[in-house]
XYZ file of C-alpha atoms in Angstrom:
612
model
C 101.849 160.699 141.860
C 101.032 164.436 141.669
C 98.290 165.604 144.017
C 96.267 167.033 141.145
C 96.051 163.561 139.601
C 95.341 161.695 142.838
C 91.607 161.100 143.137
C 89.632 160.213 146.225
C 89.079 156.618 145.117
C 92.808 156.184 144.520
C 93.438 157.459 148.038
C 91.202 154.726 149.409
C 92.977 152.133 147.216
C 96.306 153.325 148.566
C 95.067 152.842 152.104
C 93.992 149.279 151.377
C 97.339 148.553 149.752
C 99.014 149.309 153.091
C 97.318 146.286 154.712
C 100.296 143.878 154.158
C 102.588 146.438 155.745
C 100.309 146.620 158.751
C 100.305 142.839 158.982
C 104.087 142.992 159.145
C 103.795 144.932 162.416
C 104.240 148.461 161.103
C 101.818 151.297 161.816
C 100.458 152.818 158.625
C 98.182 155.834 158.249
C 97.198 157.818 155.176
C 97.481 161.592 155.346
C 97.818 164.574 153.044
C 95.573 167.113 151.392
C 93.573 164.729 149.197
C 92.533 162.103 151.778
C 91.847 164.830 154.334
C 89.290 166.378 151.963
C 87.818 163.133 150.657
C 84.690 162.249 152.627
C 82.209 160.106 150.655
C 78.632 160.471 151.943
C 77.560 157.454 153.992
C 73.813 158.124 154.049
C 73.614 157.329 157.773
C 72.808 160.925 158.725
C 69.979 161.144 156.202
C 68.560 157.791 157.356
C 68.610 158.745 161.049
C 66.920 162.079 160.367
C 64.206 160.564 158.161
C 63.332 157.796 160.624
C 63.072 160.162 163.596
C 61.036 162.628 161.509
C 58.624 159.848 160.539
C 58.082 158.908 164.194
C 57.366 162.551 165.074
C 54.833 162.833 162.246
C 53.021 159.665 163.316
C 52.820 160.992 166.873
C 51.603 164.415 165.705
C 48.896 163.259 163.287
C 47.952 159.894 164.782
C 47.739 158.551 161.234
C 50.345 156.695 159.210
C 48.877 158.120 155.996
C 49.161 161.709 157.229
C 52.690 161.039 158.502
C 53.849 159.382 155.308
C 52.496 162.073 153.003
C 54.904 164.908 153.970
C 57.757 162.413 154.108
C 57.016 161.063 150.641
C 56.755 164.538 149.138
C 60.002 165.662 150.787
C 61.863 162.590 149.524
C 60.535 163.064 145.996
C 61.660 166.691 146.022
C 65.016 165.692 147.515
C 65.503 163.062 144.820
C 64.783 165.554 142.054
C 67.050 168.177 143.637
C 69.889 165.687 144.164
C 69.658 164.680 140.516
C 70.054 168.343 139.565
C 73.113 168.573 141.833
C 74.640 165.584 140.025
C 74.015 167.320 136.703
C 75.592 170.467 138.132
C 78.687 168.440 139.028
C 78.993 167.403 135.374
C 79.444 170.990 134.210
C 81.055 172.689 137.224
C 83.203 171.926 140.248
C 81.083 171.101 143.312
C 82.398 171.027 146.869
C 82.560 167.540 148.390
C 80.326 168.590 151.294
C 77.818 170.499 149.113
C 75.545 167.474 148.410
C 75.425 166.634 152.132
C 74.593 170.218 153.137
C 71.963 170.406 150.392
C 70.383 167.128 151.535
C 70.331 168.302 155.151
C 68.505 171.507 154.281
C 66.281 169.879 151.647
C 64.946 167.173 153.953
C 64.220 169.686 156.694
C 62.413 172.315 154.621
C 60.703 169.725 152.434
C 59.036 168.072 155.404
C 58.207 171.483 156.893
C 56.527 172.775 153.735
C 54.536 169.589 153.197
C 53.609 169.517 156.894
C 52.188 173.048 156.727
C 50.023 172.137 153.741
C 48.827 168.855 155.239
C 47.998 170.632 158.514
C 45.808 173.144 156.678
C 44.191 170.289 154.713
C 43.376 168.450 157.952
C 41.889 171.651 159.405
C 39.589 171.911 156.395
C 38.444 168.323 156.759
C 37.748 168.829 160.455
C 35.702 171.904 159.534
C 33.483 169.746 157.336
C 34.862 170.666 153.908
C 35.015 168.064 151.104
C 38.527 166.764 150.407
C 38.992 168.521 147.014
C 37.898 171.889 148.409
C 40.011 171.438 151.544
C 43.080 170.644 149.406
C 42.440 173.667 147.210
C 42.067 176.004 150.183
C 45.179 174.582 151.813
C 47.163 175.372 148.696
C 45.507 178.786 148.363
C 46.517 179.782 151.907
C 49.394 177.683 153.241
C 50.696 177.089 149.703
C 51.187 180.823 149.194
C 53.107 180.982 152.476
C 55.261 178.066 151.327
C 56.155 179.832 148.083
C 56.997 183.040 149.894
C 58.990 181.279 152.619
C 60.854 179.202 150.050
C 61.658 182.327 148.069
C 63.266 183.904 151.136
C 65.431 180.793 151.546
C 66.479 180.945 147.895
C 67.342 184.632 148.129
C 69.334 184.004 151.299
C 71.313 181.295 149.507
C 72.217 183.783 146.792
C 74.089 185.643 149.533
C 76.730 182.893 149.477
C 77.870 184.250 146.132
C 79.111 187.372 147.926
C 81.705 185.305 149.773
C 83.530 185.291 146.415
C 84.840 181.743 146.847
C 83.990 178.885 144.438
C 83.334 176.530 147.379
C 80.516 178.726 148.645
C 79.132 179.253 145.171
C 78.816 175.490 144.653
C 77.273 175.011 148.129
C 74.767 177.760 147.456
C 73.807 176.443 144.017
C 73.470 172.844 145.225
C 71.295 173.827 148.184
C 69.251 176.217 146.030
C 68.452 173.453 143.534
C 67.299 171.092 146.286
C 65.195 173.730 148.107
C 63.564 174.790 144.847
C 62.750 171.158 144.044
C 61.150 170.403 147.417
C 59.193 173.675 147.319
C 57.739 172.859 143.882
C 57.030 169.300 144.989
C 55.149 170.598 148.035
C 52.758 172.889 146.170
C 52.054 170.342 143.422
C 52.203 166.868 144.964
C 50.699 167.663 148.370
C 47.326 168.957 147.038
C 47.162 166.073 144.581
C 47.901 163.437 147.207
C 45.592 165.091 149.728
C 42.741 164.971 147.232
C 43.619 161.341 146.521
C 43.736 160.043 150.106
C 40.946 162.317 151.385
C 39.792 161.747 154.988
C 42.287 158.905 155.436
C 44.803 161.523 156.624
C 42.702 161.785 159.799
C 42.969 159.339 162.675
C 40.229 156.720 163.010
C 38.807 158.474 166.061
C 38.528 161.759 164.181
C 36.971 160.062 161.141
C 34.351 158.420 163.331
C 33.603 161.755 165.019
C 33.133 163.497 161.659
C 30.979 160.646 160.380
C 28.774 160.875 163.469
C 28.430 164.630 163.055
C 27.490 164.212 159.406
C 24.815 161.630 160.253
C 23.383 164.023 162.833
C 23.237 166.764 160.182
C 25.940 168.880 161.756
C 28.822 168.101 159.418
C 28.594 171.294 157.411
C 28.216 173.477 160.465
C 31.121 172.058 162.407
C 33.915 174.501 163.071
C 37.420 173.823 164.258
C 39.208 176.946 165.349
C 42.542 175.194 165.262
C 45.190 174.917 167.851
C 45.569 172.403 170.659
C 44.397 173.187 174.170
C 48.022 173.450 175.315
C 48.816 175.948 172.547
C 45.811 178.074 173.471
C 46.752 178.127 177.130
C 50.348 179.032 176.319
C 49.315 181.810 173.939
C 46.982 183.285 176.535
C 49.661 183.109 179.232
C 52.168 185.023 177.097
C 49.476 187.516 176.059
C 48.465 188.290 179.644
C 51.963 189.367 180.758
C 53.932 190.182 177.585
C 56.593 192.442 179.132
C 58.174 189.876 181.512
C 58.127 187.227 178.791
C 59.694 189.564 176.211
C 62.451 190.776 178.558
C 63.191 187.258 179.789
C 63.477 185.872 176.244
C 65.694 188.774 175.184
C 67.995 188.277 178.189
C 68.304 184.553 177.448
C 69.214 185.184 173.800
C 71.867 187.732 174.775
C 73.423 185.335 177.306
C 73.562 182.536 174.730
C 75.056 184.897 172.130
C 77.774 186.279 174.443
C 80.461 183.622 173.576
C 80.342 184.699 169.919
C 82.507 187.691 170.845
C 85.435 185.274 171.279
C 84.824 183.148 168.183
C 87.961 181.990 166.353
C 87.650 180.346 162.952
C 89.878 177.947 161.054
C 89.221 175.851 157.937
C 88.921 172.112 158.225
C 92.088 170.005 158.530
C 92.987 166.573 159.907
C 93.529 167.989 163.402
C 89.738 168.337 163.709
C 88.968 164.738 162.706
C 88.099 161.947 165.178
C 91.109 160.051 166.553
C 90.008 156.877 164.742
C 90.216 158.541 161.308
C 93.292 157.503 159.322
C 94.120 161.104 158.387
C 93.980 162.061 162.076
C 96.268 159.129 162.944
C 98.755 160.322 160.314
C 98.443 163.891 161.601
C 99.219 162.820 165.178
C 102.133 160.597 164.094
C 103.741 163.472 162.205
C 103.247 165.837 165.128
C 104.669 163.331 167.591
C 107.803 162.545 165.583
C 108.552 165.847 163.847
C 106.725 168.464 165.894
C 103.224 169.958 165.507
C 104.384 172.491 162.937
C 105.349 169.716 160.518
C 101.644 169.325 159.666
C 101.458 172.899 158.419
C 104.792 174.203 157.076
C 105.085 177.603 155.401
C 106.526 177.917 151.905
C 108.723 180.997 151.628
C 109.044 181.923 147.932
C 111.709 184.410 146.806
C 111.443 186.160 143.434
C 115.045 186.878 142.361
C 113.884 188.798 139.287
C 112.583 191.500 141.628
C 115.505 191.370 144.078
C 118.497 189.784 142.261
C 120.949 191.010 144.910
C 119.040 189.479 147.827
C 121.405 187.834 150.340
C 119.945 184.345 150.833
C 122.172 183.381 153.807
C 121.125 186.469 155.735
C 117.474 185.824 154.822
C 117.619 182.238 156.100
C 119.376 183.383 159.275
C 116.713 186.021 159.792
C 113.948 183.451 159.322
C 115.608 180.940 161.671
C 115.917 183.580 164.400
C 112.238 184.488 164.249
C 110.344 183.421 167.416
C 108.025 180.533 166.672
C 110.202 178.984 163.909
C 111.231 175.376 164.623
C 113.303 174.530 161.540
C 114.216 175.598 158.000
C 114.920 173.383 155.013
C 117.881 174.358 152.784
C 116.865 176.847 150.045
C 115.980 175.247 146.697
C 116.729 177.259 143.543
C 114.780 176.526 140.380
C 116.476 175.571 137.110
C 116.183 179.080 135.664
C 117.886 180.503 138.734
C 115.297 183.249 139.204
C 113.313 181.817 142.144
C 114.052 180.228 145.516
C 111.839 178.109 147.760
C 112.428 177.709 151.511
C 110.304 175.393 153.651
C 109.736 176.822 157.141
C 108.336 174.741 159.986
C 106.584 176.586 162.846
C 106.796 175.371 166.438
C 103.006 175.234 166.705
C 100.313 173.366 164.803
C 98.199 174.765 161.952
C 95.154 175.478 164.138
C 97.171 177.229 166.846
C 96.634 180.985 167.069
C 100.420 181.454 167.481
C 100.926 180.025 163.966
C 98.674 182.706 162.479
C 100.522 185.362 164.493
C 103.832 184.099 163.085
C 102.456 184.324 159.563
C 101.391 187.921 160.152
C 104.820 188.912 161.492
C 106.659 187.287 158.595
C 104.526 188.984 155.987
C 104.863 192.338 157.709
C 108.669 192.173 158.140
C 109.867 190.491 154.937
C 110.493 192.487 151.730
C 108.015 192.474 148.828
C 110.160 190.026 146.863
C 109.594 187.385 149.544
C 106.159 185.766 149.785
C 104.896 183.347 152.427
C 102.420 180.752 151.207
C 101.481 177.115 151.746
C 98.313 175.350 152.854
C 98.368 176.783 156.373
C 98.929 180.302 155.039
C 96.082 179.803 152.561
C 93.820 178.637 155.389
C 94.676 181.753 157.379
C 93.881 183.927 154.360
C 90.566 182.128 153.871
C 89.599 182.696 157.509
C 90.426 186.382 157.294
C 88.603 186.837 154.003
C 85.487 185.038 155.185
C 85.420 187.038 158.413
C 85.465 190.232 156.340
C 82.848 189.035 153.844
C 80.475 187.818 156.557
C 79.263 191.367 157.176
C 78.609 191.916 153.474
C 76.541 188.722 153.311
C 74.617 189.672 156.479
C 73.823 193.131 155.123
C 72.491 191.776 151.820
C 70.465 188.898 153.247
C 68.925 190.981 156.035
C 68.198 193.896 153.695
C 66.504 191.791 151.021
C 64.531 189.803 153.595
C 63.377 193.052 155.209
C 62.104 194.329 151.863
C 60.316 191.049 151.111
C 58.579 190.952 154.483
C 57.608 194.612 154.177
C 56.032 193.942 150.791
C 54.306 190.803 152.030
C 52.870 192.088 155.317
C 52.745 195.821 154.496
C 54.394 196.683 157.805
C 57.799 198.163 158.575
C 57.455 197.263 162.269
C 56.861 193.567 161.671
C 59.705 193.376 159.142
C 62.208 195.184 161.383
C 61.272 192.987 164.352
C 61.617 189.845 162.251
C 65.089 190.820 161.040
C 66.262 191.725 164.548
C 64.906 188.529 166.098
C 66.416 186.342 163.404
C 69.791 188.003 163.944
C 69.465 187.341 167.683
C 68.626 183.664 167.174
C 71.558 183.151 164.763
C 73.924 184.944 167.169
C 72.694 182.715 170.007
C 73.366 179.629 167.882
C 76.885 180.911 167.143
C 77.453 181.400 170.869
C 76.374 177.845 171.697
C 78.700 176.521 168.971
C 81.650 178.452 170.394
C 80.978 177.001 173.847
C 80.506 173.455 172.523
C 83.342 173.255 169.972
C 85.858 176.023 170.644
C 85.622 175.936 174.441
C 85.277 172.156 174.372
C 82.203 171.936 176.628
C 80.644 169.304 174.389
C 83.526 168.211 172.154
C 83.790 164.622 173.393
C 80.019 164.190 173.425
C 79.968 165.328 169.799
C 82.667 162.843 168.776
C 85.672 165.184 168.783
C 88.719 164.376 170.940
C 89.366 167.967 172.008
C 88.253 171.564 171.535
C 88.616 172.841 167.969
C 88.109 176.258 166.351
C 84.886 176.909 164.477
C 85.336 175.960 160.836
C 85.760 179.036 158.661
C 83.228 177.620 156.231
C 80.438 177.399 158.819
C 79.478 180.975 159.923
C 78.500 182.348 156.498
C 76.913 179.094 155.380
C 74.959 178.789 158.624
C 73.799 182.382 158.507
C 72.407 182.273 154.984
C 70.597 178.977 155.540
C 69.354 179.777 159.045
C 68.114 183.226 158.149
C 66.048 181.713 155.378
C 64.717 178.932 157.630
C 63.913 181.436 160.385
C 61.918 183.432 157.875
C 59.951 180.241 157.151
C 58.625 180.102 160.700
C 58.175 183.873 160.725
C 56.042 183.744 157.570
C 53.993 180.781 158.831
C 53.204 182.490 162.158
C 52.696 186.033 160.862
C 50.506 184.834 157.990
C 48.123 183.153 160.410
C 48.103 186.148 162.779
C 47.484 188.628 159.953
C 44.831 186.361 158.451
C 42.960 186.402 161.763
C 43.534 190.143 162.206
C 42.049 190.928 158.796
C 39.057 188.750 159.675
C 38.414 190.078 163.199
C 40.183 193.436 163.584
C 41.379 192.276 167.034
C 45.176 192.887 167.323
C 45.683 191.102 170.657
C 43.253 188.274 170.087
C 44.706 187.571 166.651
C 48.133 187.035 168.214
C 46.696 184.511 170.664
C 44.674 182.703 167.996
C 47.523 182.811 165.477
C 49.981 181.328 167.958
C 47.415 178.763 169.086
C 46.702 177.768 165.481
C 50.361 177.391 164.478
C 51.993 176.422 167.789
C 51.512 172.691 167.314
C 52.581 172.802 163.686
C 55.687 174.927 164.366
C 56.664 172.723 167.300
C 56.268 169.584 165.205
C 58.102 171.094 162.231
C 60.935 172.292 164.474
C 61.217 168.876 166.123
C 61.524 167.285 162.688
C 64.115 169.823 161.574
C 66.106 169.326 164.781
C 66.015 165.543 164.353
C 67.275 165.851 160.774
C 70.073 168.233 161.742
C 71.155 166.146 164.757
C 71.394 163.175 162.414
C 73.887 165.146 160.338
C 75.652 166.136 163.570
C 76.675 162.475 163.813
C 78.691 162.804 160.596
C 82.464 162.388 160.979
C 83.236 165.401 158.790
C 83.822 168.385 161.137
C 82.158 170.893 158.795
C 79.007 168.776 158.451
C 79.052 168.038 162.202
C 79.262 171.732 163.107
C 76.564 172.609 160.592
C 74.245 169.906 161.907
C 74.724 170.765 165.585
C 74.652 174.526 165.014
C 71.498 174.440 162.915
C 69.745 172.081 165.337
C 70.470 174.494 168.185
C 69.397 177.480 166.090
C 66.065 175.898 165.110
C 65.438 174.918 168.745
C 66.063 178.497 169.880
C 64.061 179.987 167.036
C 61.010 177.751 167.436
C 60.843 178.079 171.224
C 62.337 181.303 172.568
C 61.685 183.435 169.472
C 58.486 182.124 167.843
C 56.664 180.965 170.974
C 57.708 183.768 173.334
C 59.430 186.819 171.867
C 57.292 187.246 168.741
C 53.859 186.962 170.427
C 54.979 189.024 173.429
C 56.253 191.937 171.331
C 53.252 191.778 168.987
C 50.880 191.884 171.953
C 52.726 194.919 173.335
C 52.622 196.802 170.024
C 48.993 195.945 169.177
C 47.706 197.687 166.047
C 51.099 199.322 165.478
C 52.337 195.946 164.194
C 50.345 196.325 161.003
C 50.567 200.066 160.434
C 52.462 201.209 157.312
C 53.347 204.845 156.588
C 50.852 206.210 154.090
C 53.456 206.905 151.425
C 54.742 203.331 151.740
C 51.259 201.861 151.672
C 50.647 203.602 148.320
C 53.762 202.192 146.633
C 53.804 198.652 148.049
C 52.315 195.871 145.904
C 49.411 193.907 147.364
C 50.769 190.415 148.046
C 48.307 187.915 149.491
C 50.752 185.684 151.411
C 48.080 184.282 153.721
C 45.350 183.883 151.114
C 43.106 186.292 152.963
C 41.061 186.962 149.833
C 39.820 183.373 150.127
C 40.324 182.772 153.820
C 37.478 185.044 154.953
C 35.087 182.493 153.501
C 36.746 179.650 155.418
C 34.792 178.222 158.353
C 37.984 178.083 160.392
C 38.048 181.862 160.796
C 36.048 184.256 162.910
C 33.614 186.670 161.327
C 33.539 189.661 163.631
C 34.633 191.852 160.721
C 32.771 191.302 157.484
C 34.388 190.740 154.127
C 32.730 193.896 152.836
C 34.269 195.988 155.601
C 37.709 194.527 154.928
C 37.418 195.225 151.237
C 36.389 198.808 151.911
C 39.170 199.501 154.418
C 41.983 196.945 154.108
C 44.584 199.054 155.958
C 45.006 198.724 159.707
C 44.190 201.868 161.651
C 47.250 203.941 162.478
C 48.190 203.985 166.167
C 47.454 207.129 168.128
C 49.900 209.921 167.476
C 51.259 208.395 164.255
C 50.659 210.224 161.004
């Protein structure tokens, strides 16, 4: 049956039909392009991630209601987004791994967005606000940050279109639909559910404490400045000695990123699958009996209309004498007599770097009438193209994100620092992946039998998604710091209070995201496995080294310069209220050392000394 007519379900049926042959004592394994690329989603990864995330939420809030609320909202948004992906598949071709990647990202950001809103709602309740007002203020402050953070993720996903490959386009569209759905679900369902459940999101101990305060007549005057004791102590420690912390974090990121200089990419094939997979068994059987190059032969096509006098015997002799060529099949001439096909088998496997070198030599030495193609050659072309397009995608995503942050926070310094730190965290994640997969330091632990190259599909996909997710944490932290700065005018104290107020939430959100991504790291598909592991590592680095150390340390060092815009830029930038500061100054959770009237009269931070 032709490959183009052989569906994934038929491949599975063919495997089952081999059972009698196996019972007869023969070893049977199914290989080929279709079964290698057919990986139906099992749902195990999603289930593992959701269960671990639920446990983390219960531990963080101490309330099943508060834990279940973000989870319910995220699942509703994921369900709506997945339905849109199914509809997309009815009108366009969608990559087989696109729904899994979209689910992985959707669960993570959906829980994060809902968690941020619920955290702000809980803060309002602890401050003595009625449930409806607390829900409204949560949506007016944290909800604005969610919309802005989600927009940065969506814009980053548009960068996949620049890869100029249909696979990436479908991955980007599928993930975009899911992220958009969970973002809309967060800013609509969370306030509604918060108003519905009211104080039940608090633990029993906290509800009793608030009830006692209300009976004593202190409920309306109670203030909760936010942030756990541990977060406050950590923020103060970093703020006291910012230079050593900043230099130490920077050195660690550079060390982790160093292996990326030796990254080698290759698209997915059966050689990367677990040894128990039937396509991997077939791959190994072919390599054992016919040589490793039999799994990735080259197709040498000769156009006789361009070179009718081409000497085929001398061409075949020239190909056979080329170093790295194991065997040649006899030339096959088509019925019209104007084309010839020669199958060439390399001595090395498809993933081997020597195979790519052989391809390069053949294409450089052979005349224009002779073309070298085949699946392995196409994979090599894909790797080269994606390596070239990666820099285009990086330039667009970083540039657009820089402009968005500049418009949101009215500061070139903050935006430039955010872009640089996000690039460092992504590079560090790449470096860890190279060490784990390509160097083989964690291959067996991750379910792979040996070291494998980084999948060509992963770097661009990881970058666009991770840059957007990193901007989420950046927006959450900077919004709280700027909110406090506008209320108090204290550049150093606002960093400490902003980190203290968001440290617990960011840590919890990162732990949830890591749990979700590690769950996908258990997937048998190498692309999904690399994405899950790489993104889990990246979020861990971003939420600890970057958000909890590097960002507060550098902001403490720079002081007021963080928020200073050039005067010409300040005049042209729109006024975006990402942290809801127009409402937040009335919130009892904020300090009042600078009055609302003063802020309205002079909203711009004072320029640092010596800066015009």
